[in-house]
C-alpha positions as protocol buffer text, in pm:
chain_id: "A"
residue {
  index: 1
  type: MET
  ca { x: 8094 y: -1147 z: -9125 }
}
residue {
  index: 2
  type: SER
  ca { x: 8099 y: -1280 z: -8765 }
}
residue {
  index: 3
  type: THR
  ca { x: 8361 y: -1549 z: -8678 }
}
residue {
  index: 4
  type: LEU
  ca { x: 8142 y: -1678 z: -8374 }
}
residue {
  index: 5
  type: LEU
  ca { x: 7809 y: -1887 z: -8400 }
}
residue {
  index: 6
  type: PRO
  ca { x: 7519 y: -1680 z: -8265 }
}
residue {
  index: 7
  type: ASP
  ca { x: 7402 y: -1966 z: -8032 }
}
residue {
  index: 8
  type: GLU
  ca { x: 7429 y: -2328 z: -7995 }
}
residue {
  index: 9
  type: SER
  ca { x: 7132 y: -2395 z: -8230 }
}
residue {
  index: 10
  type: TYR
  ca { x: 7381 y: -2333 z: -8510 }
}
residue {
  index: 11
  type: CYS
  ca { x: 7606 y: -2638 z: -8410 }
}
residue {
  index: 12
  type: LYS
  ca { x: 7570 y: -2930 z: -8646 }
}
residue {
  index: 13
  type: CYS
  ca { x: 7684 y: -3206 z: -8422 }
}
residue {
  index: 14
  type: GLU
  ca { x: 7656 y: -3327 z: -8062 }
}
residue {
  index: 15
  type: LEU
  ca { x: 8031 y: -3248 z: -7992 }
}
residue {
  index: 16
  type: GLY
  ca { x: 7992 y: -2904 z: -8127 }
}
residue {
  index: 17
  type: THR
  ca { x: 7703 y: -2835 z: -7897 }
}
residue {
  index: 18
  type: LEU
  ca { x: 7882 y: -2970 z: -7590 }
}
residue {
  index: 19
  type: LEU
  ca { x: 8181 y: -2752 z: -7672 }
}
residue {
  index: 20
  type: TYR
  ca { x: 7963 y: -2449 z: -7724 }
}
residue {
  index: 21
  type: ALA
  ca { x: 7794 y: -2490 z: -7376 }
}
residue {
  index: 22
  type: GLY
  ca { x: 8125 y: -2414 z: -7211 }
}
residue {
  index: 23
  type: ARG
  ca { x: 8301 y: -2548 z: -6904 }
}
residue {
  index: 24
  type: LYS
  ca { x: 8023 y: -2497 z: -6644 }
}
residue {
  index: 25
  type: ASN
  ca { x: 7883 y: -2851 z: -6674 }
}
residue {
  index: 26
  type: HIS
  ca { x: 8176 y: -3041 z: -6843 }
}
residue {
  index: 27
  type: GLN
  ca { x: 8547 y: -3111 z: -6842 }
}
residue {
  index: 28
  type: ILE
  ca { x: 8691 y: -3162 z: -7176 }
}
residue {
  index: 29
  type: LYS
  ca { x: 9019 y: -3357 z: -7268 }
}
residue {
  index: 30
  type: CYS
  ca { x: 9167 y: -3405 z: -7601 }
}
residue {
  index: 31
  type: GLU
  ca { x: 9456 y: -3661 z: -7679 }
}
residue {
  index: 32
  type: VAL
  ca { x: 9605 y: -3807 z: -7993 }
}
residue {
  index: 33
  type: VAL
  ca { x: 9564 y: -4193 z: -7932 }
}
residue {
  index: 34
  type: ASP
  ca { x: 9727 y: -4344 z: -8243 }
}
residue {
  index: 35
  type: HIS
  ca { x: 9855 y: -4273 z: -8593 }
}
residue {
  index: 36
  type: ARG
  ca { x: 9903 y: -4456 z: -8916 }
}
residue {
  index: 37
  type: GLU
  ca { x: 10091 y: -4406 z: -9246 }
}
residue {
  index: 38
  type: ILE
  ca { x: 9870 y: -4398 z: -9564 }
}
residue {
  index: 39
  type: THR
  ca { x: 10079 y: -4506 z: -9859 }
}
residue {
  index: 40
  type: GLY
  ca { x: 10006 y: -4424 z: -10235 }
}
residue {
  index: 41
  type: LEU
  ca { x: 10079 y: -4160 z: -10473 }
}
residue {
  index: 42
  type: PHE
  ca { x: 10036 y: -3894 z: -10191 }
}
residue {
  index: 43
  type: SER
  ca { x: 10148 y: -4075 z: -9882 }
}
residue {
  index: 44
  type: HIS
  ca { x: 10069 y: -3906 z: -9553 }
}
residue {
  index: 45
  type: VAL
  ca { x: 10004 y: -3978 z: -9186 }
}
residue {
  index: 46
  type: GLU
  ca { x: 9673 y: -3980 z: -9019 }
}
residue {
  index: 47
  type: TYR
  ca { x: 9632 y: -3908 z: -8652 }
}
residue {
  index: 48
  type: ASP
  ca { x: 9355 y: -4044 z: -8442 }
}
residue {
  index: 49
  type: VAL
  ca { x: 9226 y: -3777 z: -8211 }
}
residue {
  index: 50
  type: VAL
  ca { x: 8977 y: -3857 z: -7926 }
}
residue {
  index: 51
  type: ILE
  ca { x: 8784 y: -3573 z: -7729 }
}
residue {
  index: 52
  type: THR
  ca { x: 8635 y: -3685 z: -7404 }
}
residue {
  index: 53
  type: VAL
  ca { x: 8361 y: -3478 z: -7230 }
}
residue {
  index: 54
  type: MET
  ca { x: 8308 y: -3558 z: -6863 }
}
residue {
  index: 55
  type: PRO
  ca { x: 8007 y: -3420 z: -6713 }
}
residue {
  index: 56
  type: THR
  ca { x: 8056 y: -3251 z: -6356 }
}
residue {
  index: 57
  type: ASP
  ca { x: 7698 y: -3342 z: -6257 }
}
residue {
  index: 58
  type: GLN
  ca { x: 7699 y: -3585 z: -5968 }
}
residue {
  index: 59
  type: ILE
  ca { x: 7384 y: -3758 z: -6111 }
}
residue {
  index: 60
  type: VAL
  ca { x: 7473 y: -3795 z: -6481 }
}
residue {
  index: 61
  type: ASN
  ca { x: 7858 y: -3867 z: -6472 }
}
residue {
  index: 62
  type: GLU
  ca { x: 7897 y: -4088 z: -6781 }
}
residue {
  index: 63
  type: PRO
  ca { x: 8160 y: -3955 z: -7016 }
}
residue {
  index: 64
  type: LYS
  ca { x: 8123 y: -3922 z: -7384 }
}
residue {
  index: 65
  type: LYS
  ca { x: 8406 y: -3984 z: -7637 }
}
residue {
  index: 66
  type: PHE
  ca { x: 8434 y: -3868 z: -7990 }
}
residue {
  index: 67
  type: LYS
  ca { x: 8687 y: -3977 z: -8225 }
}
residue {
  index: 68
  type: ALA
  ca { x: 8816 y: -3873 z: -8585 }
}
residue {
  index: 69
  type: ALA
  ca { x: 9110 y: -3917 z: -8792 }
}
residue {
  index: 70
  type: THR
  ca { x: 9292 y: -3596 z: -8911 }
}
residue {
  index: 71
  type: ARG
  ca { x: 9597 y: -3490 z: -9093 }
}
residue {
  index: 72
  type: TYR
  ca { x: 9868 y: -3256 z: -9007 }
}
residue {
  index: 73
  type: LYS
  ca { x: 9780 y: -3002 z: -9261 }
}
residue {
  index: 74
  type: GLU
  ca { x: 9416 y: -2988 z: -9136 }
}
residue {
  index: 75
  type: VAL
  ca { x: 9532 y: -2929 z: -8780 }
}
residue {
  index: 76
  type: HIS
  ca { x: 9793 y: -2675 z: -8902 }
}
residue {
  index: 77
  type: LYS
  ca { x: 9531 y: -2476 z: -9100 }
}
residue {
  index: 78
  type: LEU
  ca { x: 9292 y: -2473 z: -8791 }
}
residue {
  index: 79
  type: GLN
  ca { x: 9583 y: -2351 z: -8576 }
}
residue {
  index: 80
  type: THR
  ca { x: 9648 y: -2071 z: -8823 }
}
residue {
  index: 81
  type: GLN
  ca { x: 9297 y: -1953 z: -8850 }
}
residue {
  index: 82
  type: LEU
  ca { x: 9233 y: -1964 z: -8471 }
}
residue {
  index: 83
  type: SER
  ca { x: 9557 y: -1772 z: -8400 }
}
residue {
  index: 84
  type: VAL
  ca { x: 9437 y: -1494 z: -8628 }
}
residue {
  index: 85
  type: ILE
  ca { x: 9092 y: -1490 z: -8442 }
}
residue {
  index: 86
  type: HIS
  ca { x: 9256 y: -1519 z: -8101 }
}
residue {
  index: 87
  type: LYS
  ca { x: 9456 y: -1205 z: -8175 }
}
residue {
  index: 88
  type: GLN
  ca { x: 9170 y: -1016 z: -8341 }
}
residue {
  index: 89
  type: LEU
  ca { x: 8943 y: -1080 z: -8017 }
}
residue {
  index: 90
  type: TYR
  ca { x: 9248 y: -991 z: -7778 }
}
residue {
  index: 91
  type: LEU
  ca { x: 9204 y: -1310 z: -7591 }
}
residue {
  index: 92
  type: LYS
  ca { x: 9421 y: -1412 z: -7301 }
}
residue {
  index: 93
  type: GLU
  ca { x: 9695 y: -1656 z: -7312 }
}
residue {
  index: 94
  type: ALA
  ca { x: 9891 y: -1742 z: -7630 }
}
residue {
  index: 95
  type: VAL
  ca { x: 9779 y: -2007 z: -7870 }
}
residue {
  index: 96
  type: PRO
  ca { x: 10032 y: -2297 z: -7840 }
}
residue {
  index: 97
  type: LYS
  ca { x: 10274 y: -2310 z: -8134 }
}
residue {
  index: 98
  type: PHE
  ca { x: 10256 y: -2557 z: -8397 }
}
residue {
  index: 99
  type: PRO
  ca { x: 10552 y: -2711 z: -8600 }
}
residue {
  index: 100
  type: GLY
  ca { x: 10599 y: -2591 z: -8945 }
}
residue {
  index: 101
  type: PRO
  ca { x: 10582 y: -2803 z: -9258 }
}
residue {
  index: 102
  type: VAL
  ca { x: 10894 y: -3002 z: -9354 }
}
residue {
  index: 103
  type: MET
  ca { x: 11030 y: -3061 z: -9721 }
}
residue {
  index: 104
  type: PHE
  ca { x: 11155 y: -3413 z: -9644 }
}
residue {
  index: 105
  type: GLY
  ca { x: 11100 y: -3672 z: -9366 }
}
residue {
  index: 106
  type: ALA
  ca { x: 10743 y: -3588 z: -9285 }
}
residue {
  index: 107
  type: ASN
  ca { x: 10685 y: -3955 z: -9206 }
}
residue {
  index: 108
  type: SER
  ca { x: 10993 y: -4008 z: -8996 }
}
residue {
  index: 109
  type: PRO
  ca { x: 10938 y: -4118 z: -8631 }
}
residue {
  index: 110
  type: GLU
  ca { x: 11072 y: -3788 z: -8496 }
}
residue {
  index: 111
  type: VAL
  ca { x: 10837 y: -3571 z: -8701 }
}
residue {
  index: 112
  type: ILE
  ca { x: 10541 y: -3788 z: -8629 }
}
residue {
  index: 113
  type: GLN
  ca { x: 10590 y: -3763 z: -8237 }
}
residue {
  index: 114
  type: GLU
  ca { x: 10650 y: -3395 z: -8263 }
}
residue {
  index: 115
  type: ARG
  ca { x: 10321 y: -3342 z: -8436 }
}
residue {
  index: 116
  type: LYS
  ca { x: 10127 y: -3576 z: -8208 }
}
residue {
  index: 117
  type: LYS
  ca { x: 10247 y: -3393 z: -7914 }
}
residue {
  index: 118
  type: ALA
  ca { x: 10173 y: -3050 z: -8072 }
}
residue {
  index: 119
  type: THR
  ca { x: 9840 y: -3142 z: -8194 }
}
residue {
  index: 120
  type: GLY
  ca { x: 9733 y: -3275 z: -7847 }
}
residue {
  index: 121
  type: ASN
  ca { x: 9860 y: -2957 z: -7685 }
}
residue {
  index: 122
  type: PHE
  ca { x: 9690 y: -2729 z: -7934 }
}
residue {
  index: 123
  type: LEU
  ca { x: 9351 y: -2902 z: -7925 }
}
residue {
  index: 124
  type: ASN
  ca { x: 9358 y: -2924 z: -7549 }
}
residue {
  index: 125
  type: PHE
  ca { x: 9401 y: -2547 z: -7541 }
}
residue {
  index: 126
  type: VAL
  ca { x: 9123 y: -2484 z: -7784 }
}
residue {
  index: 127
  type: VAL
  ca { x: 8858 y: -2709 z: -7637 }
}
residue {
  index: 128
  type: ASN
  ca { x: 8906 y: -2559 z: -7294 }
}
residue {
  index: 129
  type: ASN
  ca { x: 8868 y: -2198 z: -7446 }
}
residue {
  index: 130
  type: GLU
  ca { x: 8494 y: -2096 z: -7432 }
}
residue {
  index: 131
  type: VAL
  ca { x: 8529 y: -1819 z: -7701 }
}
residue {
  index: 132
  type: LEU
  ca { x: 8741 y: -2041 z: -7949 }
}
residue {
  index: 133
  type: CYS
  ca { x: 8484 y: -2320 z: -7903 }
}
residue {
  index: 134
  type: LYS
  ca { x: 8214 y: -2092 z: -8039 }
}
residue {
  index: 135
  type: THR
  ca { x: 8402 y: -2015 z: -8362 }
}
residue {
  index: 136
  type: LYS
  ca { x: 8283 y: -2132 z: -8699 }
}
residue {
  index: 137
  type: VAL
  ca { x: 8609 y: -2283 z: -8801 }
}
residue {
  index: 138
  type: LEU
  ca { x: 8625 y: -2506 z: -8491 }
}
residue {
  index: 139
  type: GLN
  ca { x: 8266 y: -2619 z: -8534 }
}
residue {
  index: 140
  type: GLU
  ca { x: 8339 y: -2722 z: -8881 }
}
residue {
  index: 141
  type: PHE
  ca { x: 8646 y: -2912 z: -8763 }
}
residue {
  index: 142
  type: VAL
  ca { x: 8449 y: -3107 z: -8503 }
}
residue {
  index: 143
  type: GLU
  ca { x: 8174 y: -3215 z: -8738 }
}
residue {
  index: 144
  type: ASN
  ca { x: 8382 y: -3511 z: -8853 }
}
residue {
  index: 145
  type: PHE
  ca { x: 8410 y: -3658 z: -8500 }
}
residue {
  index: 146
  type: GLU
  ca { x: 8181 y: -3948 z: -8419 }
}
residue {
  index: 147
  type: GLU
  ca { x: 8083 y: -4087 z: -8074 }
}
residue {
  index: 148
  type: ILE
  ca { x: 8248 y: -4403 z: -7967 }
}
residue {
  index: 149
  type: PHE
  ca { x: 8118 y: -4637 z: -7712 }
}
residue {
  index: 150
  type: GLU
  ca { x: 8316 y: -4842 z: -7454 }
}
residue {
  index: 151
  type: ASN
  ca { x: 8272 y: -5230 z: -7478 }
}
residue {
  index: 152
  type: SER
  ca { x: 8035 y: -5322 z: -7198 }
}
residue {
  index: 153
  type: SER
  ca { x: 8193 y: -5606 z: -6971 }
}
residue {
  index: 154
  type: ALA
  ca { x: 8057 y: -5950 z: -7024 }
}
residue {
  index: 155
  type: THR
  ca { x: 7812 y: -6081 z: -6773 }
}
residue {
  index: 156
  type: THR
  ca { x: 7898 y: -6387 z: -6588 }
}
residue {
  index: 157
  type: LYS
  ca { x: 7647 y: -6659 z: -6616 }
}
residue {
  index: 158
  type: ILE
  ca { x: 7563 y: -6843 z: -6274 }
}
residue {
  index: 159
  type: ASP
  ca { x: 7431 y: -7189 z: -6303 }
}
residue {
  index: 160
  type: ILE
  ca { x: 7210 y: -7281 z: -6006 }
}
residue {
  index: 161
  type: PRO
  ca { x: 7252 y: -7643 z: -5915 }
}
residue {
  index: 162
  type: THR
  ca { x: 6950 y: -7856 z: -5937 }
}
residue {
  index: 163
  type: SER
  ca { x: 6859 y: -8153 z: -5725 }
}
residue {
  index: 164
  type: ASP
  ca { x: 6774 y: -8499 z: -5866 }
}
residue {
  index: 165
  type: ARG
  ca { x: 6545 y: -8547 z: -5571 }
}
residue {
  index: 166
  type: PRO
  ca { x: 6168 y: -8540 z: -5637 }
}
residue {
  index: 167
  type: LEU
  ca { x: 6001 y: -8218 z: -5581 }
}
residue {
  index: 168
  type: SER
  ca { x: 5778 y: -8391 z: -5308 }
}
residue {
  index: 169
  type: ASP
  ca { x: 6086 y: -8472 z: -5115 }
}
residue {
  index: 170
  type: LEU
  ca { x: 6213 y: -8116 z: -5122 }
}
residue {
  index: 171
  type: CYS
  ca { x: 5871 y: -7994 z: -5003 }
}
residue {
  index: 172
  type: SER
  ca { x: 5866 y: -8220 z: -4703 }
}
residue {
  index: 173
  type: PRO
  ca { x: 5839 y: -8059 z: -4370 }
}
residue {
  index: 174
  type: VAL
  ca { x: 6165 y: -7984 z: -4194 }
}
residue {
  index: 175
  type: LEU
  ca { x: 6098 y: -8224 z: -3899 }
}
residue {
  index: 176
  type: GLY
  ca { x: 6023 y: -8517 z: -4134 }
}
residue {
  index: 177
  type: THR
  ca { x: 5722 y: -8750 z: -4129 }
}
residue {
  index: 178
  type: LEU
  ca { x: 5615 y: -8943 z: -3834 }
}
residue {
  index: 179
  type: GLU
  ca { x: 5636 y: -9330 z: -3875 }
}
residue {
  index: 180
  type: THR
  ca { x: 5302 y: -9520 z: -3867 }
}
residue {
  index: 181
  type: GLY
  ca { x: 5223 y: -9623 z: -3500 }
}
residue {
  index: 182
  type: MET
  ca { x: 5451 y: -9373 z: -3351 }
}
residue {
  index: 183
  type: GLN
  ca { x: 5276 y: -9193 z: -3041 }
}
residue {
  index: 184
  type: LEU
  ca { x: 5366 y: -8854 z: -2928 }
}
residue {
  index: 185
  type: PRO
  ca { x: 5455 y: -8800 z: -2561 }
}
residue {
  index: 186
  type: LYS
  ca { x: 5143 y: -8742 z: -2344 }
}
residue {
  index: 187
  type: GLN
  ca { x: 5086 y: -8388 z: -2250 }
}
residue {
  index: 188
  type: CYS
  ca { x: 5126 y: -8321 z: -1879 }
}
residue {
  index: 189
  type: SER
  ca { x: 4824 y: -8207 z: -1695 }
}
residue {
  index: 190
  type: ILE
  ca { x: 4797 y: -7996 z: -1382 }
}
residue {
  index: 191
  type: GLU
  ca { x: 4694 y: -8302 z: -1161 }
}
residue {
  index: 192
  type: GLU
  ca { x: 5049 y: -8441 z: -1241 }
}
residue {
  index: 193
  type: LEU
  ca { x: 5225 y: -8141 z: -1107 }
}
residue {
  index: 194
  type: THR
  ca { x: 5371 y: -8137 z: -767 }
}
residue {
  index: 195
  type: GLU
  ca { x: 5233 y: -7903 z: -509 }
}
residue {
  index: 196
  type: GLU
  ca { x: 5525 y: -7658 z: -550 }
}
residue {
  index: 197
  type: GLU
  ca { x: 5477 y: -7664 z: -939 }
}
residue {
  index: 198
  type: GLU
  ca { x: 5105 y: -7625 z: -890 }
}
residue {
  index: 199
  type: LYS
  ca { x: 5160 y: -7314 z: -676 }
}
residue {
  index: 200
  type: ILE
  ca { x: 5370 y: -7161 z: -952 }
}
residue {
  index: 201
  type: VAL
  ca { x: 5122 y: -7223 z: -1231 }
}
residue {
  index: 202
  type: GLN
  ca { x: 4842 y: -7092 z: -1025 }
}
residue {
  index: 203
  type: SER
  ca { x: 5005 y: -6775 z: -903 }
}
């Protein structure tokens, strides 16, 4: 049974399709942005993982972000499976090591920080490996990721001041209106020109 998907049509989510497409058109980054302790009968820690896909196209350059909550044991299982596949396929570079399980103190700050760092390093290695991105186990892992959208910046409302003057006043000519009985200056005629001015006009 093959460990790789035949083609991208077998991907079951958008993130899986983007990862399968390879690094030609995208830059991919993975980071652990937060964590929280889940209390109860089986207390554990969940880690919030965000995978950012940045297109290298100059026209379409809006990044896509996908987020999911995962546990240490899920990432540890994925690391074990991909390490075996990596070795079987004789791939270059070594898979980053992952901290082993602990009997006590799994929720201590030191262990949590160690696992956050290891999870980020491991997933960054995987999402930037074209062969491992096509494995069935990784494609199943990313099916739980959902796209997140950044909050759009609030638009500022601009109030245009209005005038209390009547519309007829606003539409009046720029030069204003002439008062009743006001006479315009009489236009000059050629007869009133001096001899020198008449020569210039007639030339």
